[in-house]
mmCIF file of C-alpha atoms and ligand atoms in Angstrom:
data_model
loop_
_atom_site.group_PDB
_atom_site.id
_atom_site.type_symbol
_atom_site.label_atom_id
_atom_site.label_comp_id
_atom_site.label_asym_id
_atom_site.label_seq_id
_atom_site.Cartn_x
_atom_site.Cartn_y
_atom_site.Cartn_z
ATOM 1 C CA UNK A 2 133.242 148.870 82.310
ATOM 2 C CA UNK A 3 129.572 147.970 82.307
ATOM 3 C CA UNK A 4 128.297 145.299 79.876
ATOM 4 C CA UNK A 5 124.391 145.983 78.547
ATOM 5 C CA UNK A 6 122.054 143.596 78.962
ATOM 6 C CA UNK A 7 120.794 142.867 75.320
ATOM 7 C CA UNK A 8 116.493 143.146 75.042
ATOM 8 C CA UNK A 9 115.499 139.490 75.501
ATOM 9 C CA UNK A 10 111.632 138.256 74.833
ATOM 10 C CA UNK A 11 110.645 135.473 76.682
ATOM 11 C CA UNK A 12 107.541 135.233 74.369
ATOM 12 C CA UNK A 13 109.743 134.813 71.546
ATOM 13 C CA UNK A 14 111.645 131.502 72.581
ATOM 14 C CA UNK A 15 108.603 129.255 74.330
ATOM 15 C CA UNK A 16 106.013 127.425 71.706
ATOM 16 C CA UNK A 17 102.567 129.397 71.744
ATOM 17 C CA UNK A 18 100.750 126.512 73.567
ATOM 18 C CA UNK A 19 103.294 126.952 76.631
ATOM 19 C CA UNK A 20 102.675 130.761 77.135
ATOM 20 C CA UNK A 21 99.058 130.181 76.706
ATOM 21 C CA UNK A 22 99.263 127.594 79.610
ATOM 22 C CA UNK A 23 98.781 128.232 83.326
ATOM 23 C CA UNK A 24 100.427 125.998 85.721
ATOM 24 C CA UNK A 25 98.718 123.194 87.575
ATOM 25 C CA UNK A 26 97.749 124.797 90.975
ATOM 26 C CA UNK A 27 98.628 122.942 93.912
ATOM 27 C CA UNK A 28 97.155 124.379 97.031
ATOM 28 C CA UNK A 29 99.268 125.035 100.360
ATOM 29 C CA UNK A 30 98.050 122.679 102.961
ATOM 30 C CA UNK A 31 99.913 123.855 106.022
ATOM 31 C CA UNK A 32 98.114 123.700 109.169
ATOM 32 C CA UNK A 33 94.914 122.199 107.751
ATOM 33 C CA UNK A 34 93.277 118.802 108.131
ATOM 34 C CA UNK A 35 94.109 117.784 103.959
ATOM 35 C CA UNK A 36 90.633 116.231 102.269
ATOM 36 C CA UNK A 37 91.853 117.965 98.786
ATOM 37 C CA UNK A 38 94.058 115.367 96.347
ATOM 38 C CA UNK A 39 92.494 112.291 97.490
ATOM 39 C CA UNK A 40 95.260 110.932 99.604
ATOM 40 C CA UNK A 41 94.698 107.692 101.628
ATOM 41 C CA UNK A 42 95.025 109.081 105.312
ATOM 42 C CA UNK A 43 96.747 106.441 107.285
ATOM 43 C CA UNK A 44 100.021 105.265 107.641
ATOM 44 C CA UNK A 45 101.730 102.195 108.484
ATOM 45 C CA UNK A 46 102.293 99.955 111.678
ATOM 46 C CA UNK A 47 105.478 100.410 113.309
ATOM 47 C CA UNK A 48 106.638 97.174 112.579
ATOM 48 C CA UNK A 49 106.100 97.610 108.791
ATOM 49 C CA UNK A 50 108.010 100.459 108.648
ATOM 50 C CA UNK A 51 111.003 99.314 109.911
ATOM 51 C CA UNK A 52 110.594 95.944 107.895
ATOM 52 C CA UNK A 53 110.089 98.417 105.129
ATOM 53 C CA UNK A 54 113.322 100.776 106.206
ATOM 54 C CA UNK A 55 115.438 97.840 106.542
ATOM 55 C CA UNK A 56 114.940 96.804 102.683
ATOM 56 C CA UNK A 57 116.374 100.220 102.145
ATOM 57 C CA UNK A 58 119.417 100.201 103.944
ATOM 58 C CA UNK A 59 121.343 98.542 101.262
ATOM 59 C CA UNK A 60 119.981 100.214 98.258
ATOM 60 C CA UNK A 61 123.197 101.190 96.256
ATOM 61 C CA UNK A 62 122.277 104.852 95.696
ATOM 62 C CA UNK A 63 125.808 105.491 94.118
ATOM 63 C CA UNK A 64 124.233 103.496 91.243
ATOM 64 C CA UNK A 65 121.302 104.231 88.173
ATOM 65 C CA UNK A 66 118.410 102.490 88.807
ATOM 66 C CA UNK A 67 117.396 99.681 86.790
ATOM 67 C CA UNK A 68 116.195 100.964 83.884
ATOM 68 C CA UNK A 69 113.735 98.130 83.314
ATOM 69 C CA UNK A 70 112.540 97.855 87.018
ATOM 70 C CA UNK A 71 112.191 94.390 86.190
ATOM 71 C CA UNK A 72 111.502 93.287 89.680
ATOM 72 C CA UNK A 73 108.867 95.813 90.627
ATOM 73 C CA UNK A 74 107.217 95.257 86.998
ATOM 74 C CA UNK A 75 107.618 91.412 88.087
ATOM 75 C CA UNK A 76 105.545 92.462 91.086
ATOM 76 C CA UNK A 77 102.498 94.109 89.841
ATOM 77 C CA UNK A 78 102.054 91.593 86.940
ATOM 78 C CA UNK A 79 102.091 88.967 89.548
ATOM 79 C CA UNK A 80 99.811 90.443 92.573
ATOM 80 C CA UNK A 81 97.655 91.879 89.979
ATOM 81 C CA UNK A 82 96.975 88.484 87.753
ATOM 82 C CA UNK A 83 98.358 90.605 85.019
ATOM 83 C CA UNK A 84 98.551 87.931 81.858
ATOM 84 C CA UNK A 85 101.725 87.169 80.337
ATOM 85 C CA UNK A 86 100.810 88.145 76.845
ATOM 86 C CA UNK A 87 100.762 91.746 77.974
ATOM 87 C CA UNK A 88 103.325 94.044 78.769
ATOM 88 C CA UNK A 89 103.238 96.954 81.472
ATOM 89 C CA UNK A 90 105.248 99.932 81.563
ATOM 90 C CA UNK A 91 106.260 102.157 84.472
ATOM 91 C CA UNK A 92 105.880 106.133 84.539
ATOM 92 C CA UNK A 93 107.092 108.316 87.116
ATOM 93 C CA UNK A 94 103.071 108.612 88.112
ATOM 94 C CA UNK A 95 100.503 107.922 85.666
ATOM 95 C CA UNK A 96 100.515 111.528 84.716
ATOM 96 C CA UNK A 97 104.161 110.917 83.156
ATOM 97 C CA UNK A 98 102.178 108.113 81.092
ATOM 98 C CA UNK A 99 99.917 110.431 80.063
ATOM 99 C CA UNK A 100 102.502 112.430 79.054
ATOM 100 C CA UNK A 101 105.062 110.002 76.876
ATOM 101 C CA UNK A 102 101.700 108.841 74.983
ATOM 102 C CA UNK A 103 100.453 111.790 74.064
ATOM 103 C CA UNK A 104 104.295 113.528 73.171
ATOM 104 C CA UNK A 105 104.344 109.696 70.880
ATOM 105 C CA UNK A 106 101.387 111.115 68.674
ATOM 106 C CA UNK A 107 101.925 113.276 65.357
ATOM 107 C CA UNK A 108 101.363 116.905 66.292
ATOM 108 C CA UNK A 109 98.124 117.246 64.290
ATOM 109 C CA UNK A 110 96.425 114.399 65.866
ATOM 110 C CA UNK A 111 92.959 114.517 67.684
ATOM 111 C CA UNK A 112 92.786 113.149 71.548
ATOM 112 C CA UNK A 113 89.004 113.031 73.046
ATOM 113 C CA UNK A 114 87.693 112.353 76.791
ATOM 114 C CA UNK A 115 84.483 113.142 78.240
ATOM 115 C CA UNK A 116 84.336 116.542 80.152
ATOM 116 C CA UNK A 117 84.491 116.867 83.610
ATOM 117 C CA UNK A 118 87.275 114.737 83.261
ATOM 118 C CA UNK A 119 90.948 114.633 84.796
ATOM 119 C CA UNK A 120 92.732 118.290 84.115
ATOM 120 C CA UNK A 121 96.076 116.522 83.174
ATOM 121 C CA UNK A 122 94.398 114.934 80.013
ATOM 122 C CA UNK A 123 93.887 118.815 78.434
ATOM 123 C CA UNK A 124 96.489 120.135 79.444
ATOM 124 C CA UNK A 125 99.115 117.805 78.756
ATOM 125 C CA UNK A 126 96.945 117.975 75.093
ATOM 126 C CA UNK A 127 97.119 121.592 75.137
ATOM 127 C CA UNK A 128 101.066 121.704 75.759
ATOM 128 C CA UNK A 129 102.074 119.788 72.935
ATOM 129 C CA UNK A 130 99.021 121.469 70.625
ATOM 130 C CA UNK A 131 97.169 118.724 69.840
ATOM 131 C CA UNK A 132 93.921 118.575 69.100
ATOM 132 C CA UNK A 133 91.882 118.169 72.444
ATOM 133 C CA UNK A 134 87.863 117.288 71.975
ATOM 134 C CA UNK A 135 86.035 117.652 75.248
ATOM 135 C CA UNK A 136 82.572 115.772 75.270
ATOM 136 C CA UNK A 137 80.191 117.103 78.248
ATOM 137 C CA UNK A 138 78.906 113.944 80.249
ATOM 138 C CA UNK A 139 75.069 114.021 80.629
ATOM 139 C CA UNK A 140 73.980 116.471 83.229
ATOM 140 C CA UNK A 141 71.869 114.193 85.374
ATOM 141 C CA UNK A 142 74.259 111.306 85.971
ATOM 142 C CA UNK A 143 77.297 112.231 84.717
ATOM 143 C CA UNK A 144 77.118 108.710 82.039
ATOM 144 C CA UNK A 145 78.864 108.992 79.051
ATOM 145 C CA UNK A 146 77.109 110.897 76.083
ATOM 146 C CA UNK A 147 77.262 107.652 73.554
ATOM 147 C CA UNK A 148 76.116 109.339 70.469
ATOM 148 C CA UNK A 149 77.667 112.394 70.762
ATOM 149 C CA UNK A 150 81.217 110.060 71.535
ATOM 150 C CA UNK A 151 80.545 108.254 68.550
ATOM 151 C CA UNK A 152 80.011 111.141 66.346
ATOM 152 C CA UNK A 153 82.936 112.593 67.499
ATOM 153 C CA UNK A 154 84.865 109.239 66.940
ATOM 154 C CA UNK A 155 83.114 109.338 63.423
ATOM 155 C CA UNK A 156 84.194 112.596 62.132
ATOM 156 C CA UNK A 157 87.637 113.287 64.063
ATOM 157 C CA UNK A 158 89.128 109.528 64.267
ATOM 158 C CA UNK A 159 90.666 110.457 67.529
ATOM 159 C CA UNK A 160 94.469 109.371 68.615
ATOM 160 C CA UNK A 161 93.853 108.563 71.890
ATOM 161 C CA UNK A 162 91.078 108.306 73.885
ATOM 162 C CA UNK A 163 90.972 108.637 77.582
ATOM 163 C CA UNK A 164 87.996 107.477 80.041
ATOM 164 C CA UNK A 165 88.455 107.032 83.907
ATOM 165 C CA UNK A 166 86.689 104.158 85.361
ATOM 166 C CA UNK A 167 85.730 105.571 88.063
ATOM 167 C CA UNK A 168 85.706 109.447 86.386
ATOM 168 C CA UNK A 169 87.226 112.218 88.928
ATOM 169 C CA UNK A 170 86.005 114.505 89.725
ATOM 170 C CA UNK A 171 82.354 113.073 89.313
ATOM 171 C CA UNK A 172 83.119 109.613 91.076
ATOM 172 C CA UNK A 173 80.779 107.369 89.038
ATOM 173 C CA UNK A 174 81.821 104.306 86.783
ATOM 174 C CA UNK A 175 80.284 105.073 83.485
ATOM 175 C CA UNK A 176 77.629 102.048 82.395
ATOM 176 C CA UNK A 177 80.561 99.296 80.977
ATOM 177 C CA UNK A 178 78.258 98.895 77.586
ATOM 178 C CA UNK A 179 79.291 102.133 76.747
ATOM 179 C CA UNK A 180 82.632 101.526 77.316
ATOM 180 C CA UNK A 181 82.602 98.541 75.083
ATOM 181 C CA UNK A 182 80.936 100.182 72.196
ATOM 182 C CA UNK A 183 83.451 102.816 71.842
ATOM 183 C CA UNK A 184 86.829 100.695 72.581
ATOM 184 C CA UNK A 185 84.313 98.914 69.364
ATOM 185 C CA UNK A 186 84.244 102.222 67.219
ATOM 186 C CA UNK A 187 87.180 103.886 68.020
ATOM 187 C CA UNK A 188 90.213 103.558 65.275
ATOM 188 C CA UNK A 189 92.984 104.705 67.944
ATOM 189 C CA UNK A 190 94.199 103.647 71.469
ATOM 190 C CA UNK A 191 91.471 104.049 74.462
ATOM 191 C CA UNK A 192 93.265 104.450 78.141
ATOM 192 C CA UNK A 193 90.844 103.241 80.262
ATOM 193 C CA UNK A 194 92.568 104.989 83.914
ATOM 194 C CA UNK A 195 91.848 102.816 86.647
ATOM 195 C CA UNK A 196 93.741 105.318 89.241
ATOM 196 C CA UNK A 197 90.729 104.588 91.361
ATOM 197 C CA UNK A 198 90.724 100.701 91.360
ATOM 198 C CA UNK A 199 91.597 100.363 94.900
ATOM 199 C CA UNK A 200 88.091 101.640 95.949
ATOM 200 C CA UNK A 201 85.988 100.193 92.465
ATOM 201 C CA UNK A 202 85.639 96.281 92.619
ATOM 202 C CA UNK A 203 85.765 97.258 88.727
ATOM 203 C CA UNK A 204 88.474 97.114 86.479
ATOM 204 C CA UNK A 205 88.844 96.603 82.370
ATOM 205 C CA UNK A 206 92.257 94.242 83.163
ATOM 206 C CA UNK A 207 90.100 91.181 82.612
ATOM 207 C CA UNK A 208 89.267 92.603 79.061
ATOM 208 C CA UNK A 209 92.192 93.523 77.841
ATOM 209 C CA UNK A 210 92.742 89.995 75.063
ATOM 210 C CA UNK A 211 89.062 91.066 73.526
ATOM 211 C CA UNK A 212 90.589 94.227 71.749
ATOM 212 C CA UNK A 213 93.691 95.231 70.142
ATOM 213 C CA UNK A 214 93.487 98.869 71.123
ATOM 214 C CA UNK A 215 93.209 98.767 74.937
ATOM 215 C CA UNK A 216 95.215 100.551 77.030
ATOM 216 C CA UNK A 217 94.793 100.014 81.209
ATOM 217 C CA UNK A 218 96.652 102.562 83.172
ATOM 218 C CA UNK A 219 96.676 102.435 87.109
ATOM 219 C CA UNK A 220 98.521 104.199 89.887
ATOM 220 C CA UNK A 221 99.886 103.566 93.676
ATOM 221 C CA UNK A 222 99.140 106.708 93.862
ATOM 222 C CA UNK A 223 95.911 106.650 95.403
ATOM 223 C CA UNK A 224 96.170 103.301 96.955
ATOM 224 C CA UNK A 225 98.236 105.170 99.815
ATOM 225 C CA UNK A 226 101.519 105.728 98.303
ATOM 226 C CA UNK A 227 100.981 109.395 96.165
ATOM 227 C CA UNK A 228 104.650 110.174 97.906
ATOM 228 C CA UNK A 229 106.453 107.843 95.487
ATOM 229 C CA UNK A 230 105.551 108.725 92.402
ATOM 230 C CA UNK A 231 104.477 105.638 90.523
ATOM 231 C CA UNK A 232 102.072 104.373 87.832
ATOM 232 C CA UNK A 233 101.947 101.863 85.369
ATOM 233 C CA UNK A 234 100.312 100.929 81.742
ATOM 234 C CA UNK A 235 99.333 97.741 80.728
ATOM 235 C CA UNK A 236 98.500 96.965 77.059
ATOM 236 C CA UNK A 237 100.081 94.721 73.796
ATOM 237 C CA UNK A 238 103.895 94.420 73.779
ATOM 238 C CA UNK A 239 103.615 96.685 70.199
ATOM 239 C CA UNK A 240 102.218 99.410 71.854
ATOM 240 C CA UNK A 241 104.468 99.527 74.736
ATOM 241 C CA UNK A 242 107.409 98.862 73.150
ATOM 242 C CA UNK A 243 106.877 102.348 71.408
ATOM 243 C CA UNK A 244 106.272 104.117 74.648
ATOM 244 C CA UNK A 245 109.278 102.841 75.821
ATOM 245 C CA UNK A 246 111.554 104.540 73.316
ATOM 246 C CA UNK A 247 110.624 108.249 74.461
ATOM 247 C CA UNK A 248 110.456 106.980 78.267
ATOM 248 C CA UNK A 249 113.648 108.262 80.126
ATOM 249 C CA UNK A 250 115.862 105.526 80.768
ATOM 250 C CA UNK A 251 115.998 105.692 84.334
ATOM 251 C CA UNK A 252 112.209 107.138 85.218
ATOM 252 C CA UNK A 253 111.886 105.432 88.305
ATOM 253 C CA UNK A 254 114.556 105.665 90.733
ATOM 254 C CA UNK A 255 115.351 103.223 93.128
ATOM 255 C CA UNK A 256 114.061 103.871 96.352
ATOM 256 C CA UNK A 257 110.659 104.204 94.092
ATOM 257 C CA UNK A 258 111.188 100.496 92.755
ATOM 258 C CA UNK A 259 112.629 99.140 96.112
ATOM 259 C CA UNK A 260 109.253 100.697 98.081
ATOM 260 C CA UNK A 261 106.485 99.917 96.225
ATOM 261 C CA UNK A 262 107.830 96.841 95.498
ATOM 262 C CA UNK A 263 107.910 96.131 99.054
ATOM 263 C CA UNK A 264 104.733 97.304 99.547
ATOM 264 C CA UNK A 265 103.065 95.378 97.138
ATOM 265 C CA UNK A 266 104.286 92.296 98.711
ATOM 266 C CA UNK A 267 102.438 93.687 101.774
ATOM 267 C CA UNK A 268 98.911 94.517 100.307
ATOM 268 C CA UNK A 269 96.937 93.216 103.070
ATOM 269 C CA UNK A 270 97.519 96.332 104.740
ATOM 270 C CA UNK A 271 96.172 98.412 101.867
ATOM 271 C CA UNK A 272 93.402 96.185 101.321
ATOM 272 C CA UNK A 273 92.111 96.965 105.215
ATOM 273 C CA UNK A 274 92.929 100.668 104.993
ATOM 274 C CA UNK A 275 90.841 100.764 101.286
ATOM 275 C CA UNK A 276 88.102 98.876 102.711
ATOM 276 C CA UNK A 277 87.761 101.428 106.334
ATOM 277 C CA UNK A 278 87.929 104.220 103.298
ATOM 278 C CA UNK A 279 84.867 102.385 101.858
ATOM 279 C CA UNK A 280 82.956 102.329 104.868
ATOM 280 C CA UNK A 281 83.593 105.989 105.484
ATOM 281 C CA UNK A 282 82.452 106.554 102.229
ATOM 282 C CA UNK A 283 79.059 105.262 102.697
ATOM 283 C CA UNK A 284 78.883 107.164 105.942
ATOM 284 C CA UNK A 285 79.937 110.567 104.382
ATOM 285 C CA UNK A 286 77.441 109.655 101.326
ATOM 286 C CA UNK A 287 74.417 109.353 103.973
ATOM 287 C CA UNK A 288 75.356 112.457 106.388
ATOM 288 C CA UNK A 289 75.867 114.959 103.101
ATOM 289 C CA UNK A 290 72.626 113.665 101.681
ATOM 290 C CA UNK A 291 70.754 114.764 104.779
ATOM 291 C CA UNK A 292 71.837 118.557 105.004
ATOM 292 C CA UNK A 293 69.512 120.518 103.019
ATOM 293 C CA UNK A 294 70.698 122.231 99.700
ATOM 294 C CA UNK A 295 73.154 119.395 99.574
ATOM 295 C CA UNK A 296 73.394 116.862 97.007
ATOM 296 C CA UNK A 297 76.297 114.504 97.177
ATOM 297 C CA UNK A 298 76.941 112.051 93.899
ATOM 298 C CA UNK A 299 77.667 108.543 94.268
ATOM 299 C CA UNK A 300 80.960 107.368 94.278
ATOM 300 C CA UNK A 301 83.126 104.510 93.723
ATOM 301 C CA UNK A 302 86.114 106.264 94.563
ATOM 302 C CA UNK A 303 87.893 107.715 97.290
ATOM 303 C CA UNK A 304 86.254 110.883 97.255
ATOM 304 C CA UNK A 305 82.726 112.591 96.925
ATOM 305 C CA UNK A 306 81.343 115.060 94.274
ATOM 306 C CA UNK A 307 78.429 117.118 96.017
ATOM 307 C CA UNK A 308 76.302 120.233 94.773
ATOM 308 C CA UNK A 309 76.102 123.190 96.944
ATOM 309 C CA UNK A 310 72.646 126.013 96.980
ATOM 310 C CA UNK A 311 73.679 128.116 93.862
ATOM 311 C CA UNK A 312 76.363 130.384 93.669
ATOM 312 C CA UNK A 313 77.243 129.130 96.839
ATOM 313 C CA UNK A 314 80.794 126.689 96.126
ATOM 314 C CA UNK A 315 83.458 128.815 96.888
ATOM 315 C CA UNK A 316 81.952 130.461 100.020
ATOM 316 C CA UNK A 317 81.168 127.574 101.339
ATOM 317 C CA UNK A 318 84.834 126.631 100.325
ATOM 318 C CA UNK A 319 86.593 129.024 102.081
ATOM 319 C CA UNK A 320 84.524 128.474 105.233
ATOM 320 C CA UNK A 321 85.150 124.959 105.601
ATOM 321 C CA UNK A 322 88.943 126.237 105.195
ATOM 322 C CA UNK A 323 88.548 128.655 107.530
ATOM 323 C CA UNK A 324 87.814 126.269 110.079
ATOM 324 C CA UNK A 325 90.602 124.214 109.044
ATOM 325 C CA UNK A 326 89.642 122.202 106.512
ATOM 326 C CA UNK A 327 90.639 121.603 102.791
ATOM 327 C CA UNK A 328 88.895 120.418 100.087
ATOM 328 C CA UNK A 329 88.580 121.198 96.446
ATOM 329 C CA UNK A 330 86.619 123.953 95.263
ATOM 330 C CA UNK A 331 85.085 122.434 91.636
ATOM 331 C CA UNK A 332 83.465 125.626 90.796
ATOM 332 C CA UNK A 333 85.728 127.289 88.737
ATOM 333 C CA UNK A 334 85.988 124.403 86.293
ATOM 334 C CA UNK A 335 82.151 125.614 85.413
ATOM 335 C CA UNK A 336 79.813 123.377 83.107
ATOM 336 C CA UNK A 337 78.367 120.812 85.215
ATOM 337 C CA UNK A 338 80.818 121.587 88.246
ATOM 338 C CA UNK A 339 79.188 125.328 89.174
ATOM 339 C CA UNK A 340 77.795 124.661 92.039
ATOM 340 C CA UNK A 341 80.315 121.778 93.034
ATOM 341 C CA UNK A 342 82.499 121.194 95.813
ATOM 342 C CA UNK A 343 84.729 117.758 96.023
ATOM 343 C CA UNK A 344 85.581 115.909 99.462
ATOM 344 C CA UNK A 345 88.147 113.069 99.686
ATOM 345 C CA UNK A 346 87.278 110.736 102.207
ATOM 346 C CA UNK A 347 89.292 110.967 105.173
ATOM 347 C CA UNK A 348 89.965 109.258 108.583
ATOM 348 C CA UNK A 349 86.628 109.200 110.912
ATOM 349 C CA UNK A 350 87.395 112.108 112.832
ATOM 350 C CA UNK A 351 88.633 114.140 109.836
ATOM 351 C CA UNK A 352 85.289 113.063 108.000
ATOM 352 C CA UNK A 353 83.175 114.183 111.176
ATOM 353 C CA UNK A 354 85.232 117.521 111.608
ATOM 354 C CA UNK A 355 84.647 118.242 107.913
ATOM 355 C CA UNK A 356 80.430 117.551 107.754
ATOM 356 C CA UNK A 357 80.216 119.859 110.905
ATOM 357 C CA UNK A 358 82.662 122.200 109.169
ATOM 358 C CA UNK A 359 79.711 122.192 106.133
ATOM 359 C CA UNK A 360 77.173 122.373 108.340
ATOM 360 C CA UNK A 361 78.312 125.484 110.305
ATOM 361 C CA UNK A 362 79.159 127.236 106.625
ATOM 362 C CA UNK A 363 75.416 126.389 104.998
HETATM 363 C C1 LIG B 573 95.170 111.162 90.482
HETATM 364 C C2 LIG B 573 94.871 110.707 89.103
HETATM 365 C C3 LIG B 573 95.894 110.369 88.218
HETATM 366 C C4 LIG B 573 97.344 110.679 88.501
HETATM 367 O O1 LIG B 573 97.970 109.770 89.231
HETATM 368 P P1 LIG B 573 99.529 109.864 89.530
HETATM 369 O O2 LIG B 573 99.951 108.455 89.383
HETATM 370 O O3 LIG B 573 99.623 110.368 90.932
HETATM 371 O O4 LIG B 573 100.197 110.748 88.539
HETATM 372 C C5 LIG B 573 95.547 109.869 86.970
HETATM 373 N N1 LIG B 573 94.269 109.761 86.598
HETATM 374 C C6 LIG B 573 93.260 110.102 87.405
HETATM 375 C C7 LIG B 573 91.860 109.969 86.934
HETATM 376 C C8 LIG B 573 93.530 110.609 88.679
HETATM 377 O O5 LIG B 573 92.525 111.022 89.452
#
């Protein structure tokens, strides 16, 4: 006896803005020196690790993680001069904040960030169909657009607003004025992301009591610890209270909570691996800006936006990668990212191999 399979349509169980979506690419890695996803590229002393492994050993796995993280949260409001009066909430990476705010807003609401901006904003939007306004940053310095922000405030009252301070993938911070007139205008929540802090000496934390709908969303992410999956939001206990209804109870699991708690209490090693990053920085800025039919954008990240000859990005891509390098390949993103390839800033040698790796692919 043979049973028949009966016709099944995938199309005809998934919402519309899930088939329409493609997946976030990740590119494989293997075998190459990795200056693509703005990693922090060195590890820790001996002696910290096994400090480090040694908090582990009694971590009671047979258990569910505190659901509140309370000492972790504890933590980062502490090392961070985080004010009592706010609150701060943990995602499983910032991109699951992203996420639990956006799934929080009524499906017909509007959610606006300037454009080239962070991909998980859209398509986080685009997966729950909500109303995503893109607003092109101005060509020659990537700065925010202020009147065309404000008229889109104006006519589509947006939910949410998102602005990374510093941007990725352009690397700037956009002029702080700016900032502060639309936090002014807007009638819904603005995220400012600080993912980048760790390389900024700029942050919105400070001005956080001057408005009611200010959101500041960070990550360890970047700071060197991108393995363990955690970011945070920081904001009034009334907004955070409702994010914490549709957060899953146990988001952050406890080798998570036990490790970045422990590094936290260890920044000083961060804080000397940041500043070699900044110093390489520079360096990289200087040796792009000398090869001809290069133009590399200034940064206050941990990464560098540069402009190839035209039509040129993804050839030169794939020749740096063929000589064992990867980096990002901003091309295909279009607009003001045609010609654009993205570098994050590696150890010395790593830095070195990839400007000779450019210069042998010009
Ligand atoms: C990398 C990045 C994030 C995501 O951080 P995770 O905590 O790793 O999810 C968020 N925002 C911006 C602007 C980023 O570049």
């Amino acid at each position: 006896m043979s049973f028949k399979c009966r016709p099944f349509e995938v199309n005809s169980i998934f919402r519309k803005e899930v088939l329409a979506m493609s997946a976030y690419k990740v590119a494989d890695a293997q075998g190459l020196i990795k200056l693509d996803a703005m990693e922090n590229p060195y590890n820790w002393p001996e002696d910290l690790k096994l400090a480090w492994l040694s908090t582990l050993k009694d971590c009671p796995l047979n258990r569910y993680p505190d659901p509140t993280a309370l000492e972790l949260t504890q933590t980062i409001k502490r090392v961070y001069h985080i004010n009592d009066q706010f609150d701060v909430m943990l995602g499983n990476g910032s991109d699951e904040i992203i996420q639990l705010l956006l799934m929080a807003l009524p499906s017909n609401a509007s959610v606006m960030a300037p454009a080239p901006g962070f991909v998980m904003y859209k398509q986080l939007s685009d997966c729950l169909g909500l109303n995503y306004l893109s607003i092109p940053l101005k060509a020659d310095d990537f700065d925010l657009d202020l009147p065309a922000m404000l008229a889109t405030i104006k006519q589509h009252q947006p939910s949410v607003i998102f602005l990374a301070y510093p941007n990725n993938p352009t690397g700037n911070l956009f002029t702080k004025s700016a900032m502060h007139e639309i936090i002014t205008a807007a009638q819904g929540l603005v995220v400012i992301d600080e993912a980048y802090a760790p390389f900024a000496d700029a942050s919105f934390v400070d001005v956080l009591p001057e408005y009611d709908n200010l959101l500041v969303m960070r990550t360890v992410s970047k700071l060197g610890l991108a393995g363990l999956r955690l970011g945070y939001v920081i904001g009034r206990p009334e907004i955070i209270e409702q994010l914490n209804k549709i957060r899953l109870p146990y988001n952050i699991n406890s080798l998570t909570q036990l490790s970045v708690n422990f590094a936290l209490c260890n920044l000083e090693i961060f804080d000397q691996q940041t500043q070699k990053i900044c110093q390489e920085r520079s360096l990289m800025f200087n040796q792009l800006n000398t090869l001809t039919g290069i133009t590399a954008y200034n940064s206050a990240a941990n990464f560098i936006l540069f402009k190839t000859p035209n039509n040129q990005a993804t050839r030169i891509f794939l020749a740096i990668k063929q000589q064992g390098i990867l980096i990002k390949d901003m091309s295909p993103q279009g607009g003001l990212l045609s010609d654009c390839l993205r570098v994050t800033i590696g150890k010395p040698e790593e830095n070195k191999a990839f400007i000779n790796a450019l210069k042998n692919s010009l």
